[in-house]
PDB file of C-alpha atoms in Angstrom:
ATOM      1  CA  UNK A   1       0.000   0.000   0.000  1.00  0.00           C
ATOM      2  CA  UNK A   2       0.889   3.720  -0.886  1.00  0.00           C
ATOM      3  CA  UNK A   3       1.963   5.909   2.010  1.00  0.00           C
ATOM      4  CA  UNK A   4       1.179   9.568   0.905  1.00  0.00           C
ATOM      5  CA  UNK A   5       4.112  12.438   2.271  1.00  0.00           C
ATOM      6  CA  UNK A   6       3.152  15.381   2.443  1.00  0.00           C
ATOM      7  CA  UNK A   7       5.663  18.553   2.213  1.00  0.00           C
ATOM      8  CA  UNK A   8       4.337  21.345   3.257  1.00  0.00           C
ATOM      9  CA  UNK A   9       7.218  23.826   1.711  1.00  0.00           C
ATOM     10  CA  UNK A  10       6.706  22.063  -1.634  1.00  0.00           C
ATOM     11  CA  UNK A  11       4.383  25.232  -3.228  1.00  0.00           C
ATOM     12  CA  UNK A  12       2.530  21.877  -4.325  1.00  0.00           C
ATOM     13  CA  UNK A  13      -0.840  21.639  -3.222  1.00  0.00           C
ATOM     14  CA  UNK A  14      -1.735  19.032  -1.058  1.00  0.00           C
ATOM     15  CA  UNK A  15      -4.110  17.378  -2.775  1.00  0.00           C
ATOM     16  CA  UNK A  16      -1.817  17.180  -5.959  1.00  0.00           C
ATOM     17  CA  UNK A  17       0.995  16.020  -4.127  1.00  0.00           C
ATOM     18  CA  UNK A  18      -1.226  12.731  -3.317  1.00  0.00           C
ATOM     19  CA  UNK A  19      -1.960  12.697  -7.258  1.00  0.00           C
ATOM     20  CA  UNK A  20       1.389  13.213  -8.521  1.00  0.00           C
ATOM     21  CA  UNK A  21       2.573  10.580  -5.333  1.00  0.00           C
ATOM     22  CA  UNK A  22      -0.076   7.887  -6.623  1.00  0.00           C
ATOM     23  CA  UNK A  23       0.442   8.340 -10.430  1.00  0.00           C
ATOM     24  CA  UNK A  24       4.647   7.926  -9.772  1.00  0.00           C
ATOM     25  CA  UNK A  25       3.455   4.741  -7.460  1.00  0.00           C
ATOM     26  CA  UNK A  26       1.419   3.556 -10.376  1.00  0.00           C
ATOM     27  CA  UNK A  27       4.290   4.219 -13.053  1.00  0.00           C
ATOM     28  CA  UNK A  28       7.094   2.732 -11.048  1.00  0.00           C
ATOM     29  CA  UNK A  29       4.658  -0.569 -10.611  1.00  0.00           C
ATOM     30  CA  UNK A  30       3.849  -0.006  -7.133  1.00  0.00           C
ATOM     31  CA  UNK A  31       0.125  -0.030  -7.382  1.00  0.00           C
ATOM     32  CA  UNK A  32      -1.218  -2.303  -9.543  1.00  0.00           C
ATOM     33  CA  UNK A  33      -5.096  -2.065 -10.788  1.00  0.00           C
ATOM     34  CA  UNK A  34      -7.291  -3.822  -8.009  1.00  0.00           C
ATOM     35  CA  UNK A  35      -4.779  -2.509  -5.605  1.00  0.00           C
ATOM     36  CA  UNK A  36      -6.799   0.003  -2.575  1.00  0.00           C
ATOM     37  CA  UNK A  37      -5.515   3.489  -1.949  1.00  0.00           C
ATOM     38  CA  UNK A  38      -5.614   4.166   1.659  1.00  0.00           C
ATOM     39  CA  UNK A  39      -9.055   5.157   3.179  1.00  0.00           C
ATOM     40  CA  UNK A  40      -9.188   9.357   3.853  1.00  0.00           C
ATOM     41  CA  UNK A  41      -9.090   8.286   7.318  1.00  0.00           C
ATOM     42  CA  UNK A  42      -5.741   6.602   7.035  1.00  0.00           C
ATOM     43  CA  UNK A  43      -4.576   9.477   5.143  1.00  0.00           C
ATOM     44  CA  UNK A  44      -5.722  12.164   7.758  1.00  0.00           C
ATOM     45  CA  UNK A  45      -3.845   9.357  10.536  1.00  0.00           C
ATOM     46  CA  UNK A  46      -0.466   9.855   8.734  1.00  0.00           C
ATOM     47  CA  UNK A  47      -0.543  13.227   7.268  1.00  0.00           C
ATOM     48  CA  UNK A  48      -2.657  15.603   9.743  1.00  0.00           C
ATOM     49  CA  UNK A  49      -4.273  17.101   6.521  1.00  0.00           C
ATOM     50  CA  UNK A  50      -7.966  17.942   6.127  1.00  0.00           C
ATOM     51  CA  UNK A  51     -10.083  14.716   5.006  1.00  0.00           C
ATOM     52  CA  UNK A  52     -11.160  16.535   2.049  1.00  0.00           C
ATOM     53  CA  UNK A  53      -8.127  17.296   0.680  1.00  0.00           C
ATOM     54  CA  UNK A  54      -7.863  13.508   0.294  1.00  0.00           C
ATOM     55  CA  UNK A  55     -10.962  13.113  -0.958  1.00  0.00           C
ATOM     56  CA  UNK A  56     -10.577  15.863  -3.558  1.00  0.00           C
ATOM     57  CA  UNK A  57      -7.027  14.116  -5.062  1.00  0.00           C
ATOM     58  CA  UNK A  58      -9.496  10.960  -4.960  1.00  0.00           C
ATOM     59  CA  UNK A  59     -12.076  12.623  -7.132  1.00  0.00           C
ATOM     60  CA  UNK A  60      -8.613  14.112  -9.430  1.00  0.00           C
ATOM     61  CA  UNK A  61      -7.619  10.241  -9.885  1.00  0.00           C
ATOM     62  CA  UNK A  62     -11.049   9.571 -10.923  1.00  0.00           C
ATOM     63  CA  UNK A  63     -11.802  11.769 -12.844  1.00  0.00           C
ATOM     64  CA  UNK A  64      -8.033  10.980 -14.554  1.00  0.00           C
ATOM     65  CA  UNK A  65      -9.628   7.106 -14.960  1.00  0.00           C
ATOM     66  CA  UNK A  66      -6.820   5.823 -12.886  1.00  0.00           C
ATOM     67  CA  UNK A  67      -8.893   4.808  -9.622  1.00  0.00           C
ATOM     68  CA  UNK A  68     -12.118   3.628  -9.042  1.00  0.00           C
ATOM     69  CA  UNK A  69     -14.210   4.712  -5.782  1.00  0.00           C
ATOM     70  CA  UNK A  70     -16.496   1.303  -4.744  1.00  0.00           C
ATOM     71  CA  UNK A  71     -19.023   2.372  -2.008  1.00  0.00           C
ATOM     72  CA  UNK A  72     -18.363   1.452   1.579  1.00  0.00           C
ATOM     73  CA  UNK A  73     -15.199  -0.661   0.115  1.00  0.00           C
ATOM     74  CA  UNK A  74     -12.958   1.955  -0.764  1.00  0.00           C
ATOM     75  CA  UNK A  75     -10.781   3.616  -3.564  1.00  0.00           C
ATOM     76  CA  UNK A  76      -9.407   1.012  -5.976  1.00  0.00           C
ATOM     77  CA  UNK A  77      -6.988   1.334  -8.756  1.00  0.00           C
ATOM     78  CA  UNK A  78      -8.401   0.542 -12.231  1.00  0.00           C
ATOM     79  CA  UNK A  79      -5.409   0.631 -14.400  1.00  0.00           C
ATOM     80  CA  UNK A  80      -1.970   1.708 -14.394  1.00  0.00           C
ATOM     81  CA  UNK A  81       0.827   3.895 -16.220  1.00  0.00           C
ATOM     82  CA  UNK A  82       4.339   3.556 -17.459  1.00  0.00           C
ATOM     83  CA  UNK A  83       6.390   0.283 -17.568  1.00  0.00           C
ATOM     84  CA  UNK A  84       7.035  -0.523 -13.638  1.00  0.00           C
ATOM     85  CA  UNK A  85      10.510   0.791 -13.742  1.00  0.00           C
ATOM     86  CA  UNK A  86      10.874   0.112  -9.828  1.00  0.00           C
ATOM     87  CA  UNK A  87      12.975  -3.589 -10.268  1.00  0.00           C
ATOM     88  CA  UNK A  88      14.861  -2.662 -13.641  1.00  0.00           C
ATOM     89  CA  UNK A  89      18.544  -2.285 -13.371  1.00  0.00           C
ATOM     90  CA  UNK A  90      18.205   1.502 -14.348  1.00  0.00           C
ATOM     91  CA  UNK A  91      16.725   2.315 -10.953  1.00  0.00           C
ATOM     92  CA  UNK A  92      19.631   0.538  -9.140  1.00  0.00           C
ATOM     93  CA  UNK A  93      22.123   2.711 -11.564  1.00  0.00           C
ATOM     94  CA  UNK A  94      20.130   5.987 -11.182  1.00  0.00           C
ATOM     95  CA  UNK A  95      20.767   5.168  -7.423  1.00  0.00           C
ATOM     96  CA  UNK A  96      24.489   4.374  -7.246  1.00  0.00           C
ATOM     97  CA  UNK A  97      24.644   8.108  -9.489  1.00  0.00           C
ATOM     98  CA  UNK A  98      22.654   9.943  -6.958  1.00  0.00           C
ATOM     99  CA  UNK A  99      25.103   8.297  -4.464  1.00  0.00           C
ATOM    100  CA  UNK A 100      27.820   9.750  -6.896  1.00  0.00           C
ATOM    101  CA  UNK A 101      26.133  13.088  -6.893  1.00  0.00           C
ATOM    102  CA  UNK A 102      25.743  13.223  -2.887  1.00  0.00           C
ATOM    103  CA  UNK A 103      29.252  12.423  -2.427  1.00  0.00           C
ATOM    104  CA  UNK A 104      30.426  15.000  -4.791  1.00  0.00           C
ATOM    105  CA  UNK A 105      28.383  17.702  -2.311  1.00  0.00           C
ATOM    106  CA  UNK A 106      25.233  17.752  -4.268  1.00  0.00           C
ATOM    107  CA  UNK A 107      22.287  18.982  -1.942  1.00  0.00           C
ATOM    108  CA  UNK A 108      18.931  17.095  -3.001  1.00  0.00           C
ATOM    109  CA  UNK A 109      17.918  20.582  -4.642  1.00  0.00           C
ATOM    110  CA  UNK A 110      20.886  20.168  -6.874  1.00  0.00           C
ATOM    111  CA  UNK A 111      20.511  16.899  -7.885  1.00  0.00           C
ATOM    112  CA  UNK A 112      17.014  16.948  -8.698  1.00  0.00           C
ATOM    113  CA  UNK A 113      17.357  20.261 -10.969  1.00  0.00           C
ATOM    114  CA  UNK A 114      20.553  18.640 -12.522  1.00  0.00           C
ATOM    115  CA  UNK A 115      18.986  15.588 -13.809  1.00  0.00           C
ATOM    116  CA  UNK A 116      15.669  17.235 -14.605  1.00  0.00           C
ATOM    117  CA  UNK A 117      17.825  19.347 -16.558  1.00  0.00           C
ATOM    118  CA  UNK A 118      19.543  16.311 -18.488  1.00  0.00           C
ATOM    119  CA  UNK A 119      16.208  14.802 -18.717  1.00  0.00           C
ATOM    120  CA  UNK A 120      14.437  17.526 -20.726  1.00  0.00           C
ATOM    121  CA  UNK A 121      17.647  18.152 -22.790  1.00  0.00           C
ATOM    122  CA  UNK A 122      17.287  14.956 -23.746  1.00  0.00           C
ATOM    123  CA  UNK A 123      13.456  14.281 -24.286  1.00  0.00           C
ATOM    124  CA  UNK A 124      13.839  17.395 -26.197  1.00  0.00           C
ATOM    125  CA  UNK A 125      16.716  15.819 -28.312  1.00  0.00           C
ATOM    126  CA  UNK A 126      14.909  12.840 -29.460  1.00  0.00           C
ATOM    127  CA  UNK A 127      11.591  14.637 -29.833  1.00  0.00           C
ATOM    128  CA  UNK A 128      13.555  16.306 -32.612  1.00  0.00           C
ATOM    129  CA  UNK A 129      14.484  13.623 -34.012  1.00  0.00           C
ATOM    130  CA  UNK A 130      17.760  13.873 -34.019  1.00  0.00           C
TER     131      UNK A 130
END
């Protein structure tokens, strides 16, 4: 099961940092369809944030086709995204190069602008088609 965090300094809004949280957990094969997000109740339990902030990134993931809510059951998934890159050898070697990137006196900020940075350079690149 998916445990939502919730940063409060993010700028992110709550309720789409459970959406973007749940649609990573769905790409890196984490939740699979079937699979039950936590109740709002759970949520509010770990977090501290207002039940219907939960409820509204429920309605978000609905509304996006990715979840199903089943009354009195709970919220299910009802399909997923990506390629479940969570047990491929690239997530073990984008590991040991954020290890890299930590040792050379990268601060999280750093690292995450960095290979954002690569990332779109690179989408970019191909989308080009060169």
């Amino acid at each position: 099961m998916v445990e939502f965090r919730i940063d409060r300094r993010s700028g992110v809004a709550t309720y789409l940092q459970i959406v973007q949280q749940t649609r990573q957990a769905l790409r890196l094969g984490l939740l699979e369809p079937g699979d039950r997000l936590p109740t709002a109740r759970e949520v509010v339990e770990a977090t501290a944030i207002n039940p219907n902030t939960v409820l509204k990134a429920y309605r978000e993931l609905e509304r996006e086709g990715l979840v199903e809510a089943r009354r009195g059951l709970g919220t299910f998934i009802t399909r997923t995204l990506g390629g479940h890159a969570a047990d491929t050898p690239l997530r073990a070697e984008l590991a040991d190069w954020v290890d890299r990137a930590r040792d050379a006196g990268l601060e999280q900020d750093d690292i995450t602008a960095l290979f954002t940075s690569v990332l779109e350079e690179r989408t970019h690149h191909k989308g080009d088609g060169a």
